[in-house]
Amino acid sequence: MIDTSVFQDKRAAYFTLGCKLNFSETSTFGKMLSEMGVRTAAKGEPADICVINTCSVTDVADHKCRQAIHRLVRENPDAFVVVTGCYAQLEPEKVSKIAGVDLVLGSNEKANLIQFLSDAFINRSDTPSYKTVKTKDIKTFAPSCSRGNRTRFFLKVQDGCDYFCTYCTIPYARGFSRNPSIASLVAQAEEAVSEGGKEIVLTGVNIGDFGKTTNERFLDLVKALDGVEGVSRYRISSLEPDLLTDELIDYCAQSRAFMPHFHIPLQSGSDTVLRLMHRHYDRQLFADKIHRIKEVMPDAFIGVDVMVGCRGETPECFEETYTFLDSLDVTQLHVFPYSERPGTSALSIPYVVSDADKRERSQRLLALSDQKTHAFYQKYIGQEAEVLFEKATRGRAMHGFTRNYIRVELSPAMAREDYDNQLIQVRLGDFNHDKTALKVEWIK
Ligand code: SF4
């Protein structure tokens, strides 16, 4: 039983590091606490409760988590401080020893954050506690469908991963792949519509692996969500290439609301490196997927994750990656320098890339990414497009995205508050000043 009286008239501050999934989960924590009578502390107002949702994707992320905890403790000296998320799961003892931390909750416990929080709040002691279970025992699924302060909703359809790529700690931090039922996700999408949601992004760790828990298929989830009235747009945050089936690509091409927009992690364009990473595909399979998408959706925006400088990536392997990506009809590269993670099997690969080489490789790929994105945007100058606009600060330009994820800018003179969360037909003009968007020429 949760004692709601302990939360009455309390103020909470939230801080999130890491991926979209974390942001979505934090905003669900906020929603649950507000149902208990807790309001979000205004900027500069001291909080009674601090919730910090951490990430551990790199050593820089770990460092940022510690810094964020120190800062929140300093700014809210009397607050009850709860730390959860991937770093909390992987290093619970270390986190619980940071001065000011009261409670550390691992990945299995965060689904019951309110219960743990109310118990610990009532029996507040000077000794911080941590509650985590071993990776293999992480079984709970913390549902999450939230808007946060953005226009789009983020619907968590899956958690955990069974792939164990050699460089990655996510399976250790989040546990094995698991998912809720299609019926419960459809119900959450319908609720998002009732709250005014027009666009929903499907999030998860390894989304294409959806269905293991419930014996369902990801394609059937996509079909069921496509039928939810009121949702105009869906995007899939990321799909492993080996799980992006031709059937799914073909369905998206003729679907009502799934957008021509894909985000696919490649990581390396060298088969040698892909094998060292224990990825589940080779470069030929990846190229085939890109060709298939472009064949049935020539306007599709394709974002690709690439990791540079991982162990085993010799200069020749990197050149293979570069020429491979250069040859592919993709739109944007998300480039991540490899970071050594304790406990991962990548550490046994002897060939190590220097930081200077990692930087140089990142810069080359980022320059290639800019070229590709600009060439993609260029094709749409002068064309009409439907844009979903997002909230803007008064007096500033408004932004939004086309169906195929081109960022669009509406000048302050043309912006109107009631365009927020509206689908509007526009004509696309030239690039904006820093080439991060196309300007709106006129609104229909
Ligand atoms: S697919 Fe690989 S990189 Fe992605 S979460 Fe799973 S183990 Fe990590």
XYZ file of N, CA and C in Angstrom, residues 147 149-153 196-199 388-391 420-422:
51
model
N 4.707 12.651 -22.816
C 4.986 13.746 -23.729
C 6.137 14.593 -23.212
N 7.905 17.713 -22.081
C 7.499 19.066 -22.450
C 7.562 19.248 -23.961
N 7.535 18.142 -24.689
C 7.593 18.245 -26.140
C 6.234 17.937 -26.745
N 6.150 18.124 -28.044
C 4.889 17.870 -28.746
C 4.649 16.376 -28.895
N 5.724 15.660 -29.240
C 5.594 14.232 -29.512
C 5.434 13.400 -28.243
N 4.734 12.298 -28.349
C 4.666 11.328 -27.261
C 5.713 10.247 -27.504
N -4.371 14.774 -26.666
C -4.021 15.688 -27.759
C -2.832 15.244 -28.598
N -2.298 14.051 -28.338
C -1.121 13.590 -29.087
C -1.425 13.305 -30.546
N -0.579 13.813 -31.417
C -0.760 13.539 -32.857
C 0.376 12.673 -33.386
N 1.533 12.775 -32.697
C 2.683 11.983 -33.160
C 3.232 11.149 -32.004
N 4.450 19.154 -38.747
C 3.857 19.186 -37.402
C 4.704 20.145 -36.577
N 4.116 21.295 -36.221
C 4.882 22.318 -35.510
C 4.930 22.059 -34.007
N 6.028 22.525 -33.407
C 6.243 22.323 -31.972
C 6.242 23.664 -31.253
N 5.899 23.599 -29.995
C 5.815 24.800 -29.152
C 7.081 25.658 -29.276
N 1.109 25.414 -32.612
C 1.715 24.351 -31.803
C 0.881 23.072 -31.905
N 1.569 21.961 -32.202
C 0.922 20.648 -32.314
C -0.115 20.589 -33.441
N 0.064 21.433 -34.454
C -0.848 21.398 -35.599
C -0.123 20.904 -36.843
